[in-house]
Short mmCIF file of C-alpha atoms in Angstrom, two decimals:
data_model
loop_
_atom_site.label_atom_id
_atom_site.label_comp_id
_atom_site.label_asym_id
_atom_site.label_seq_id
_atom_site.Cartn_x
_atom_site.Cartn_y
_atom_site.Cartn_z
CA UNK A 1 0.04 0.12 -0.04
CA UNK A 2 1.34 3.34 -1.10
CA UNK A 3 1.60 5.93 2.31
CA UNK A 4 1.81 9.54 1.19
CA UNK A 5 0.86 11.14 4.58
CA UNK A 6 4.35 11.97 5.25
CA UNK A 7 4.56 13.61 1.90
CA UNK A 8 4.41 17.66 1.54
CA UNK A 9 1.11 18.30 -1.07
CA UNK A 10 2.54 18.50 -4.48
CA UNK A 11 4.80 15.24 -3.56
CA UNK A 12 1.78 13.42 -2.27
CA UNK A 13 -0.07 14.46 -5.51
CA UNK A 14 2.90 13.22 -7.61
CA UNK A 15 2.99 10.30 -5.89
CA UNK A 16 -0.75 9.45 -6.45
CA UNK A 17 -0.43 9.93 -10.08
CA UNK A 18 2.55 7.55 -10.45
CA UNK A 19 0.94 5.03 -8.32
CA UNK A 20 -2.49 5.28 -10.61
CA UNK A 21 -0.79 5.37 -13.98
CA UNK A 22 1.69 2.54 -12.92
CA UNK A 23 -0.35 0.40 -11.82
CA UNK A 24 -4.03 1.22 -13.17
CA UNK A 25 -3.30 3.28 -16.46
CA UNK A 26 -3.14 0.26 -18.88
CA UNK A 27 -6.25 -1.33 -17.51
CA UNK A 28 -8.62 1.89 -17.33
CA UNK A 29 -7.64 4.38 -19.64
CA UNK A 30 -9.91 5.19 -22.74
CA UNK A 31 -12.31 2.19 -21.68
CA UNK A 32 -14.96 3.25 -19.49
CA UNK A 33 -17.07 0.37 -19.41
CA UNK A 34 -14.21 -0.68 -17.33
CA UNK A 35 -14.68 2.20 -14.76
CA UNK A 36 -18.42 2.98 -15.05
CA UNK A 37 -21.26 0.67 -13.35
CA UNK A 38 -23.47 0.71 -17.10
CA UNK A 39 -22.70 0.09 -20.43
CA UNK A 40 -22.83 3.79 -21.52
CA UNK A 41 -25.05 6.44 -21.53
CA UNK A 42 -26.47 7.76 -24.84
CA UNK A 43 -29.31 5.80 -26.07
CA UNK A 44 -29.05 3.65 -29.17
CA UNK A 45 -31.94 1.91 -29.83
CA UNK A 46 -33.74 -1.28 -28.50
CA UNK A 47 -33.06 -4.85 -28.79
CA UNK A 48 -34.69 -8.15 -27.18
CA UNK A 49 -33.88 -9.25 -23.56
CA UNK A 50 -31.78 -12.19 -22.39
CA UNK A 51 -32.77 -13.72 -19.59
CA UNK A 52 -29.49 -14.36 -16.84
CA UNK A 53 -27.50 -11.82 -19.02
CA UNK A 54 -29.17 -8.46 -19.02
CA UNK A 55 -30.35 -5.89 -16.52
CA UNK A 56 -34.22 -5.24 -15.54
CA UNK A 57 -33.52 -1.94 -14.64
CA UNK A 58 -32.54 -1.36 -18.55
CA UNK A 59 -35.76 -2.67 -19.51
CA UNK A 60 -37.48 -0.83 -22.47
CA UNK A 61 -41.09 -0.73 -21.18
CA UNK A 62 -42.50 0.85 -23.97
CA UNK A 63 -40.87 -1.31 -26.75
CA UNK A 64 -42.02 -4.26 -24.62
CA UNK A 65 -45.63 -3.47 -24.77
CA UNK A 66 -45.66 -2.39 -28.38
CA UNK A 67 -43.73 -6.11 -29.49
CA UNK A 68 -44.96 -8.38 -26.56
CA UNK A 69 -41.55 -9.17 -26.40
CA UNK A 70 -39.24 -7.93 -23.65
CA UNK A 71 -36.77 -5.73 -24.88
CA UNK A 72 -34.29 -3.34 -23.23
CA UNK A 73 -32.39 -0.24 -23.72
CA UNK A 74 -29.25 0.02 -25.57
CA UNK A 75 -26.59 2.04 -24.81
CA UNK A 76 -23.14 3.65 -26.26
CA UNK A 77 -20.46 5.38 -24.46
CA UNK A 78 -20.32 9.51 -24.80
CA UNK A 79 -16.95 10.41 -26.46
CA UNK A 80 -16.61 12.96 -23.73
CA UNK A 81 -16.92 12.33 -20.32
CA UNK A 82 -18.82 14.33 -17.66
CA UNK A 83 -17.52 13.18 -14.23
CA UNK A 84 -18.70 15.17 -10.94
CA UNK A 85 -17.45 14.07 -7.63
CA UNK A 86 -18.72 14.46 -4.06
CA UNK A 87 -16.44 14.62 -1.54
CA UNK A 88 -17.38 13.79 2.64
CA UNK A 89 -14.97 16.30 4.31
CA UNK A 90 -17.11 16.27 7.75
CA UNK A 91 -15.26 15.09 10.82
CA UNK A 92 -15.81 11.49 10.65
CA UNK A 93 -13.07 11.38 7.56
CA UNK A 94 -10.86 12.84 9.70
CA UNK A 95 -9.96 9.44 11.45
CA UNK A 96 -7.04 6.63 10.58
CA UNK A 97 -5.18 4.07 12.36
CA UNK A 98 -2.90 2.45 9.99
CA UNK A 99 -0.60 4.36 7.07
CA UNK A 100 -3.89 7.04 6.10
CA UNK A 101 -6.43 8.26 7.61
CA UNK A 102 -9.73 8.20 5.69
CA UNK A 103 -9.68 11.87 4.15
CA UNK A 104 -6.21 11.03 2.17
CA UNK A 105 -7.70 8.05 0.79
CA UNK A 106 -10.90 9.77 -0.32
CA UNK A 107 -7.92 12.07 -1.92
CA UNK A 108 -6.50 8.78 -3.38
CA UNK A 109 -10.23 8.04 -5.03
CA UNK A 110 -10.50 11.09 -6.40
CA UNK A 111 -7.15 11.08 -8.06
CA UNK A 112 -7.81 7.74 -9.26
CA UNK A 113 -10.80 8.69 -10.73
CA UNK A 114 -9.49 12.12 -12.05
CA UNK A 115 -6.49 10.51 -13.86
CA UNK A 116 -8.39 7.59 -15.57
CA UNK A 117 -10.74 9.41 -16.87
CA UNK A 118 -8.31 12.45 -18.11
CA UNK A 119 -8.63 12.65 -22.04
CA UNK A 120 -9.46 15.10 -24.70
CA UNK A 121 -12.97 17.06 -23.91
CA UNK A 122 -13.51 15.25 -20.60
CA UNK A 123 -14.43 17.22 -17.54
CA UNK A 124 -14.46 16.90 -14.03
CA UNK A 125 -16.34 18.77 -11.32
CA UNK A 126 -16.30 18.44 -7.65
CA UNK A 127 -18.28 19.23 -4.60
CA UNK A 128 -16.53 18.86 -0.90
CA UNK A 129 -19.19 18.52 1.45
CA UNK A 130 -17.91 20.54 4.84
CA UNK A 131 -19.10 21.47 8.59
CA UNK A 132 -19.92 24.66 6.68
CA UNK A 133 -21.82 23.51 3.51
CA UNK A 134 -20.87 22.04 0.25
CA UNK A 135 -17.92 23.86 -2.04
CA UNK A 136 -18.39 23.47 -5.55
CA UNK A 137 -15.82 23.58 -8.35
CA UNK A 138 -17.36 23.72 -11.87
CA UNK A 139 -16.64 20.73 -14.31
CA UNK A 140 -13.18 21.54 -16.46
CA UNK A 141 -11.16 19.43 -18.23
CA UNK A 142 -6.97 18.91 -18.09
CA UNK A 143 -4.54 17.98 -16.21
CA UNK A 144 -3.97 21.53 -14.05
CA UNK A 145 -7.64 21.45 -13.26
CA UNK A 146 -7.18 18.00 -11.43
CA UNK A 147 -4.18 18.96 -10.06
CA UNK A 148 -5.72 22.22 -8.64
CA UNK A 149 -8.61 19.98 -7.22
CA UNK A 150 -6.34 17.47 -5.51
CA UNK A 151 -4.28 20.53 -3.71
CA UNK A 152 -7.57 21.95 -2.45
CA UNK A 153 -8.47 18.80 -1.04
CA UNK A 154 -5.20 18.08 0.62
CA UNK A 155 -5.21 22.12 1.73
CA UNK A 156 -8.40 21.42 3.91
CA UNK A 157 -8.69 22.30 7.35
CA UNK A 158 -9.72 19.69 10.12
CA UNK A 159 -13.26 19.84 10.38
CA UNK A 160 -15.09 21.48 12.90
CA UNK A 161 -17.08 19.71 15.57
CA UNK A 162 -20.76 20.13 15.81
CA UNK A 163 -23.46 20.39 13.49
CA UNK A 164 -22.71 18.99 10.06
CA UNK A 165 -24.68 19.40 6.65
CA UNK A 166 -26.02 16.09 5.64
CA UNK A 167 -24.75 14.02 3.25
CA UNK A 168 -28.65 13.96 1.62
CA UNK A 169 -28.54 17.45 1.34
CA UNK A 170 -25.08 17.41 -0.70
CA UNK A 171 -26.37 14.85 -2.89
CA UNK A 172 -29.59 16.60 -3.61
CA UNK A 173 -27.96 19.56 -4.32
CA UNK A 174 -25.30 18.00 -6.84
CA UNK A 175 -28.35 16.26 -8.74
CA UNK A 176 -30.07 19.70 -8.87
CA UNK A 177 -26.93 21.31 -10.58
CA UNK A 178 -26.43 18.61 -13.09
CA UNK A 179 -27.75 19.74 -16.46
CA UNK A 180 -26.82 16.68 -18.40
CA UNK A 181 -26.12 12.95 -18.01
CA UNK A 182 -23.15 12.11 -16.19
CA UNK A 183 -20.56 10.08 -14.51
CA UNK A 184 -21.33 10.69 -10.52
CA UNK A 185 -18.70 9.68 -7.84
CA UNK A 186 -19.58 9.94 -4.06
CA UNK A 187 -16.36 9.70 -1.64
CA UNK A 188 -17.83 9.00 1.91
CA UNK A 189 -17.76 6.50 4.79
CA UNK A 190 -21.56 7.14 4.81
CA UNK A 191 -22.12 7.55 8.73
CA UNK A 192 -24.60 9.94 8.49
CA UNK A 193 -28.17 9.63 9.51
CA UNK A 194 -29.86 11.54 7.10
CA UNK A 195 -32.21 9.52 3.97
CA UNK A 196 -28.94 9.78 1.54
CA UNK A 197 -29.90 6.44 0.25
CA UNK A 198 -32.99 7.64 -1.06
CA UNK A 199 -31.39 10.48 -2.77
CA UNK A 200 -28.98 8.64 -4.17
CA UNK A 201 -31.66 6.14 -5.86
CA UNK A 202 -33.47 9.77 -7.36
CA UNK A 203 -30.00 10.69 -8.85
CA UNK A 204 -29.40 7.24 -10.41
CA UNK A 205 -32.66 7.78 -12.52
CA UNK A 206 -30.75 10.56 -14.17
CA UNK A 207 -26.79 9.46 -14.08
CA UNK A 208 -24.63 6.83 -13.49
CA UNK A 209 -23.30 6.35 -10.09
CA UNK A 210 -20.69 5.24 -8.11
CA UNK A 211 -20.38 4.59 -4.42
CA UNK A 212 -16.89 4.52 -3.10
CA UNK A 213 -17.59 3.80 0.75
CA UNK A 214 -13.99 4.62 2.84
CA UNK A 215 -13.45 3.30 6.14
CA UNK A 216 -10.66 2.05 8.76
CA UNK A 217 -10.31 -1.16 10.66
CA UNK A 218 -10.57 0.27 13.60
CA UNK A 219 -14.12 1.22 13.00
CA UNK A 220 -15.12 -2.54 13.36
CA UNK A 221 -13.62 -3.80 16.56
CA UNK A 222 -12.50 -1.94 19.64
CA UNK A 223 -8.92 -2.74 21.07
CA UNK A 224 -8.39 -4.25 24.77
CA UNK A 225 -6.34 -0.82 25.55
CA UNK A 226 -7.70 -0.24 29.55
CA UNK A 227 -9.75 2.95 30.08
CA UNK A 228 -10.06 4.68 26.56
CA UNK A 229 -11.66 8.16 25.98
CA UNK A 230 -13.68 7.92 22.75
CA UNK A 231 -15.00 11.01 20.96
CA UNK A 232 -17.89 11.60 18.93
CA UNK A 233 -15.92 13.49 15.99
CA UNK A 234 -19.70 14.81 14.23
CA UNK A 235 -20.80 15.79 17.76
CA UNK A 236 -18.00 16.54 20.16
CA UNK A 237 -19.24 14.47 22.88
CA UNK A 238 -16.91 12.20 24.98
CA UNK A 239 -16.98 9.01 26.79
CA UNK A 240 -14.67 7.24 28.64
CA UNK A 241 -15.04 3.20 28.01
CA UNK A 242 -13.79 0.26 30.00
CA UNK A 243 -12.17 -1.83 26.93
CA UNK A 244 -10.74 -4.64 29.00
CA UNK A 245 -14.70 -5.87 29.41
CA UNK A 246 -15.26 -8.42 26.49
CA UNK A 247 -18.68 -8.23 26.57
CA UNK A 248 -18.28 -4.39 25.62
CA UNK A 249 -15.80 -5.15 22.58
CA UNK A 250 -18.40 -7.90 21.54
CA UNK A 251 -20.86 -5.42 21.72
CA UNK A 252 -19.20 -2.72 19.84
CA UNK A 253 -18.12 -5.41 17.13
CA UNK A 254 -21.94 -6.49 16.37
CA UNK A 255 -23.27 -3.36 16.32
CA UNK A 256 -20.40 -1.56 13.85
CA UNK A 257 -20.98 -4.96 11.48
CA UNK A 258 -24.74 -3.84 11.73
CA UNK A 259 -23.92 -0.48 10.66
CA UNK A 260 -21.84 -1.47 7.84
CA UNK A 261 -24.62 -3.84 6.43
CA UNK A 262 -27.13 -0.99 6.71
CA UNK A 263 -24.70 1.06 4.64
CA UNK A 264 -24.33 -1.82 2.09
CA UNK A 265 -28.04 -2.34 1.84
CA UNK A 266 -28.46 1.28 1.28
CA UNK A 267 -25.99 1.53 -1.45
CA UNK A 268 -27.70 -1.71 -2.97
CA UNK A 269 -31.24 0.00 -2.86
CA UNK A 270 -29.99 2.76 -4.47
CA UNK A 271 -28.65 1.30 -7.44
CA UNK A 272 -24.79 2.74 -7.25
CA UNK A 273 -21.83 0.40 -8.18
CA UNK A 274 -20.47 0.04 -4.70
CA UNK A 275 -16.36 0.45 -4.14
CA UNK A 276 -15.11 -0.54 -0.58
CA UNK A 277 -11.70 1.23 0.16
CA UNK A 278 -10.00 0.71 3.52
CA UNK A 279 -6.80 2.49 5.06
CA UNK A 280 -5.92 -0.93 6.20
CA UNK A 281 -5.90 -2.39 2.26
CA UNK A 282 -4.28 -1.99 -0.92
CA UNK A 283 -6.76 0.45 -2.14
CA UNK A 284 -5.41 0.12 -5.75
CA UNK A 285 -5.86 -3.37 -5.63
CA UNK A 286 -9.51 -2.54 -4.60
CA UNK A 287 -10.10 -0.82 -7.49
CA UNK A 288 -8.99 -3.53 -9.75
CA UNK A 289 -11.04 -5.73 -8.54
CA UNK A 290 -14.26 -3.27 -8.93
CA UNK A 291 -12.73 -2.73 -12.59
CA UNK A 292 -12.98 -6.48 -13.31
CA UNK A 293 -16.62 -7.21 -11.45
CA UNK A 294 -17.68 -4.66 -13.51
CA UNK A 295 -16.42 -5.78 -16.75
CA UNK A 296 -17.84 -9.43 -16.12
CA UNK A 297 -21.05 -7.53 -15.54
CA UNK A 298 -20.79 -5.70 -19.45
CA UNK A 299 -19.98 -9.12 -20.55
CA UNK A 300 -22.74 -11.06 -19.09
CA UNK A 301 -20.48 -12.61 -16.28
CA UNK A 302 -18.55 -13.85 -19.54
CA UNK A 303 -14.71 -13.77 -19.06
#
């Protein structure tokens, strides 16, 4: 796993670019079907439905009713790709117990999306969800624009504790701002009590959506380190916990597993492609696995 946390911002960006281009460039560049959760975004007619190969959500109901035979919509990839990322920079992202914090892993994910979709005419826009609201950056093309976005992400100050902007509000605002079909990437830990799944479901009716879930191993289990003072990063509330209690550690692990399951179910119900990244794993390898899975899906399960 590449460690970038100890490098200066420009060196971090350069290290990320080298990592992405060396390990992923040949796999993804110019082949959007490997990165996108669907087969394209421009309507290109209809064809008969193939059971076991086609997704029901692509059903063309008008043609199906007219012909009495199930048909799906055929699509082709756009020549110019418009990508918009929404990055969660609220307090819960300022956490990490391995080599990276979740906020740094989020920057790495944005860098991967940016460098791998870079090309003639392809544009990248961004929204950063902070404690004060959403900072929006219009979609533009070019490496200089991408580097500028990454610098802004790395330069963000620590989020302030207290009242936070709900993730659902950030997704809703992005949906309203988009004027044409695009690839939308939401990077978050999804530790948010708002109904973000409903907003993502609405977003997915018009756009292709990828949800990049960022986690840390310590969020899943509590270590036995004696009396531990914990702080809720979203509210600032503090509490002392006796971690020596095995029963308490088991309850914590069960609650954490239930929480992550709820996130997974929410993403599934929203119809978003799910990429799970962890500060304790090789994030590049996780992206590669997602790409392979999407390609198998696009080929109807065939290798």
